[in-house]
mmCIF file of C-alpha atoms and ligand atoms in Angstrom:
data_model
loop_
_atom_site.group_PDB
_atom_site.id
_atom_site.type_symbol
_atom_site.label_atom_id
_atom_site.label_comp_id
_atom_site.label_asym_id
_atom_site.label_seq_id
_atom_site.Cartn_x
_atom_site.Cartn_y
_atom_site.Cartn_z
ATOM 1 C CA MET T 38 -15.721 1.495 -18.969
ATOM 2 C CA SER T 39 -14.552 0.015 -15.738
ATOM 3 C CA GLY T 40 -13.536 1.742 -12.546
ATOM 4 C CA GLY T 41 -9.919 0.804 -13.327
ATOM 5 C CA GLU T 42 -10.041 2.381 -16.768
ATOM 6 C CA GLU T 43 -11.569 5.532 -15.609
ATOM 7 C CA LEU T 44 -9.008 6.003 -13.009
ATOM 8 C CA LEU T 45 -6.099 5.314 -15.129
ATOM 9 C CA ARG T 46 -7.416 7.790 -17.585
ATOM 10 C CA SER T 47 -8.078 10.222 -15.027
ATOM 11 C CA ARG T 48 -4.424 10.531 -14.227
ATOM 12 C CA GLY T 49 -3.484 10.275 -17.754
ATOM 13 C CA LEU T 50 -2.209 6.674 -17.885
ATOM 14 C CA ARG T 51 -2.534 4.302 -20.659
ATOM 15 C CA VAL T 52 -4.951 1.576 -19.978
ATOM 16 C CA THR T 53 -3.318 -1.760 -20.107
ATOM 17 C CA ARG T 54 -4.035 -5.369 -19.059
ATOM 18 C CA PRO T 55 -1.458 -5.500 -16.327
ATOM 19 C CA ARG T 56 -2.591 -2.026 -15.086
ATOM 20 C CA LEU T 57 -6.101 -2.884 -14.619
ATOM 21 C CA ALA T 58 -5.076 -6.357 -13.028
ATOM 22 C CA VAL T 59 -2.852 -4.794 -10.487
ATOM 23 C CA LEU T 60 -5.593 -2.181 -9.612
ATOM 24 C CA ASP T 61 -8.080 -4.894 -9.538
ATOM 25 C CA VAL T 62 -5.856 -6.746 -7.019
ATOM 26 C CA LEU T 63 -5.292 -3.582 -4.792
ATOM 27 C CA ALA T 64 -8.678 -3.048 -5.044
ATOM 28 C CA ASP T 65 -9.469 -5.854 -2.774
ATOM 29 C CA GLY T 66 -7.786 -4.298 0.100
ATOM 30 C CA GLY T 67 -4.900 -4.826 2.369
ATOM 31 C CA HIS T 68 -1.022 -4.233 2.350
ATOM 32 C CA LEU T 69 0.446 -6.671 -0.190
ATOM 33 C CA GLU T 70 3.825 -7.777 -0.916
ATOM 34 C CA VAL T 71 4.933 -7.253 -4.467
ATOM 35 C CA ASP T 72 4.813 -11.588 -4.590
ATOM 36 C CA GLU T 73 1.764 -11.504 -3.493
ATOM 37 C CA ILE T 74 0.267 -9.234 -6.131
ATOM 38 C CA THR T 75 2.103 -10.949 -8.861
ATOM 39 C CA ARG T 76 0.540 -14.050 -7.790
ATOM 40 C CA ARG T 77 -2.866 -12.848 -7.687
ATOM 41 C CA VAL T 78 -2.458 -10.827 -11.218
ATOM 42 C CA ARG T 79 -1.090 -14.182 -12.653
ATOM 43 C CA LYS T 80 -4.763 -15.712 -11.739
ATOM 44 C CA ARG T 81 -6.433 -12.782 -13.886
ATOM 45 C CA LEU T 82 -3.871 -12.808 -16.787
ATOM 46 C CA ASP T 83 -2.049 -15.321 -18.126
ATOM 47 C CA SER T 84 1.621 -14.323 -18.138
ATOM 48 C CA VAL T 85 3.085 -11.465 -16.493
ATOM 49 C CA SER T 86 6.715 -10.918 -15.079
ATOM 50 C CA THR T 87 7.625 -10.055 -11.785
ATOM 51 C CA GLN T 88 9.321 -7.125 -13.447
ATOM 52 C CA ALA T 89 6.220 -6.030 -15.495
ATOM 53 C CA VAL T 90 4.595 -6.031 -11.900
ATOM 54 C CA TYR T 91 7.019 -3.703 -10.325
ATOM 55 C CA ASP T 92 6.739 -1.498 -13.334
ATOM 56 C CA VAL T 93 3.225 -1.079 -12.870
ATOM 57 C CA LEU T 94 3.168 -0.483 -9.214
ATOM 58 C CA GLY T 95 5.912 2.318 -9.969
ATOM 59 C CA ALA T 96 3.449 3.877 -12.567
ATOM 60 C CA LEU T 97 0.450 3.659 -10.213
ATOM 61 C CA SER T 98 2.470 5.116 -7.117
ATOM 62 C CA ARG T 99 3.798 7.837 -8.949
ATOM 63 C CA ALA T 100 0.077 8.537 -10.585
ATOM 64 C CA GLY T 101 -1.112 8.598 -6.897
ATOM 65 C CA LEU T 102 -3.312 5.609 -7.478
ATOM 66 C CA SER T 103 -1.335 3.178 -5.106
ATOM 67 C CA ARG T 104 0.770 3.839 -1.823
ATOM 68 C CA ARG T 105 3.916 2.056 -1.021
ATOM 69 C CA ILE T 106 4.574 1.384 2.234
ATOM 70 C CA GLU T 107 8.155 -0.318 3.648
ATOM 71 C CA PRO T 108 8.316 -0.706 7.237
ATOM 72 C CA ALA T 109 11.653 -1.137 8.790
ATOM 73 C CA GLY T 110 12.682 -4.932 8.271
ATOM 74 C CA SER T 111 9.699 -5.595 5.756
ATOM 75 C CA PRO T 112 9.482 -5.532 2.179
ATOM 76 C CA ALA T 113 7.751 -2.841 0.357
ATOM 77 C CA ARG T 114 4.173 -3.494 0.303
ATOM 78 C CA TYR T 115 1.571 -1.767 -1.808
ATOM 79 C CA GLU T 116 -2.231 -0.316 -1.129
ATOM 80 C CA ALA T 117 -5.115 1.219 -3.051
ATOM 81 C CA ARG T 118 -5.970 3.448 -0.044
ATOM 82 C CA VAL T 119 -4.626 6.627 -0.861
ATOM 83 C CA GLY T 120 -4.494 10.282 -0.398
ATOM 84 C CA ASP T 121 -5.794 10.275 3.325
ATOM 85 C CA ASN T 122 -2.550 10.276 5.201
ATOM 86 C CA HIS T 123 -3.346 7.422 7.086
ATOM 87 C CA HIS T 124 -0.984 5.545 9.130
ATOM 88 C CA HIS T 125 -0.131 2.114 10.052
ATOM 89 C CA VAL T 126 0.576 -0.199 12.951
ATOM 90 C CA VAL T 127 2.891 -3.122 12.512
ATOM 91 C CA CYS T 128 3.213 -6.269 14.806
ATOM 92 C CA ARG T 129 6.487 -6.777 15.790
ATOM 93 C CA GLY T 130 5.539 -10.534 16.246
ATOM 94 C CA CYS T 131 3.997 -11.624 12.766
ATOM 95 C CA GLY T 132 4.467 -8.604 10.423
ATOM 96 C CA GLU T 133 0.724 -8.105 10.212
ATOM 97 C CA ILE T 134 -0.267 -4.466 9.460
ATOM 98 C CA ALA T 135 -3.365 -2.618 9.946
ATOM 99 C CA ASP T 136 -4.604 0.969 9.018
ATOM 100 C CA ILE T 137 -4.864 3.596 11.572
ATOM 101 C CA ASP T 138 -6.696 6.719 10.580
ATOM 102 C CA CYS T 139 -4.925 10.133 10.945
ATOM 103 C CA ALA T 140 -7.825 12.534 12.560
ATOM 104 C CA VAL T 141 -10.912 12.283 10.532
ATOM 105 C CA GLY T 142 -11.522 15.196 8.214
ATOM 106 C CA SER T 143 -8.061 16.616 8.627
ATOM 107 C CA ALA T 144 -4.171 15.441 8.894
ATOM 108 C CA PRO T 145 -2.818 17.104 11.910
ATOM 109 C CA CYS T 146 0.361 15.124 11.508
ATOM 110 C CA LEU T 147 0.613 17.506 8.046
ATOM 111 C CA ASP T 148 1.126 20.443 10.216
ATOM 112 C CA PRO T 149 3.841 20.536 12.488
ATOM 113 C CA ASP T 150 4.868 23.429 14.538
ATOM 114 C CA THR T 151 7.654 23.964 11.938
ATOM 115 C CA ALA T 152 8.548 22.429 9.060
ATOM 116 C CA HIS T 153 11.772 24.459 8.528
ATOM 117 C CA GLY T 154 10.188 25.967 5.243
ATOM 118 C CA PHE T 155 9.330 22.573 3.736
ATOM 119 C CA GLN T 156 5.911 22.242 2.199
ATOM 120 C CA VAL T 157 4.857 18.715 3.669
ATOM 121 C CA ASP T 158 2.661 16.682 1.769
ATOM 122 C CA GLU T 159 2.952 13.509 3.867
ATOM 123 C CA ALA T 160 3.788 12.288 7.202
ATOM 124 C CA GLU T 161 5.018 8.666 7.416
ATOM 125 C CA VAL T 162 3.870 7.425 10.902
ATOM 126 C CA THR T 163 4.255 3.971 11.733
ATOM 127 C CA PHE T 164 3.310 2.556 15.288
ATOM 128 C CA TRP T 165 4.891 -0.856 16.408
ATOM 129 C CA GLY T 166 3.324 -3.454 18.665
ATOM 130 C CA LEU T 167 1.907 -6.732 18.903
ATOM 131 C CA CYS T 168 -1.343 -7.893 17.152
ATOM 132 C CA PRO T 169 -4.141 -9.568 18.831
ATOM 133 C CA ALA T 170 -3.011 -13.147 17.645
ATOM 134 C CA CYS T 171 0.447 -12.424 18.953
ATOM 135 C CA GLN T 172 -0.617 -10.958 22.246
ATOM 136 C CA ALA T 173 -2.836 -14.275 22.632
ATOM 137 C CA ARG T 174 0.138 -16.480 21.641
ATOM 138 C CA ARG T 175 2.643 -14.870 23.963
ATOM 139 C CA SER T 176 0.254 -15.213 27.025
ATOM 140 C CA ALA T 177 -0.281 -18.746 26.114
ATOM 141 C CA ASP T 178 3.315 -19.369 26.458
ATOM 142 C CA ASP T 179 3.732 -17.967 29.888
HETATM 143 ZN ZN1 ZN Q 421 1.170 -10.464 15.277
HETATM 144 ZN ZN1 ZN Q 422 -2.656 1.568 4.875
HETATM 145 ZN ZN1 ZN Q 423 -1.648 11.627 11.558
#
């Protein structure tokens, strides 16, 4: 049994070829748009509709096997790194996204001083700035 099959079964999800293919694509890392995921899935499976990929991503996200992020002004992206409440830094120049760890071994952002009685399970923190490539391009323009 592959790692993907085990993951799906562990969350009570039926094992299907599109689900395995999407998991496989996400396992390569990064924060991928649906178009990119679909393109890579089609290299593994003959024909998969974009809608089918959306459906799979929805099921995987609900099951906690993928994480969906949607920085302002950018299409939704998906990643396989889940469950650690890590944050993201987004480049204002090119849209590049990188991971930023919450404090190792804990997630202090999940313990606000007051949560108004809510039980908090995720803190969506997005840092904005310029990536190294865009910084270099900007100083070259000066
Ligand atoms: Zn950039
Ligand atoms: Zn991430
Ligand atoms: Zn944090």
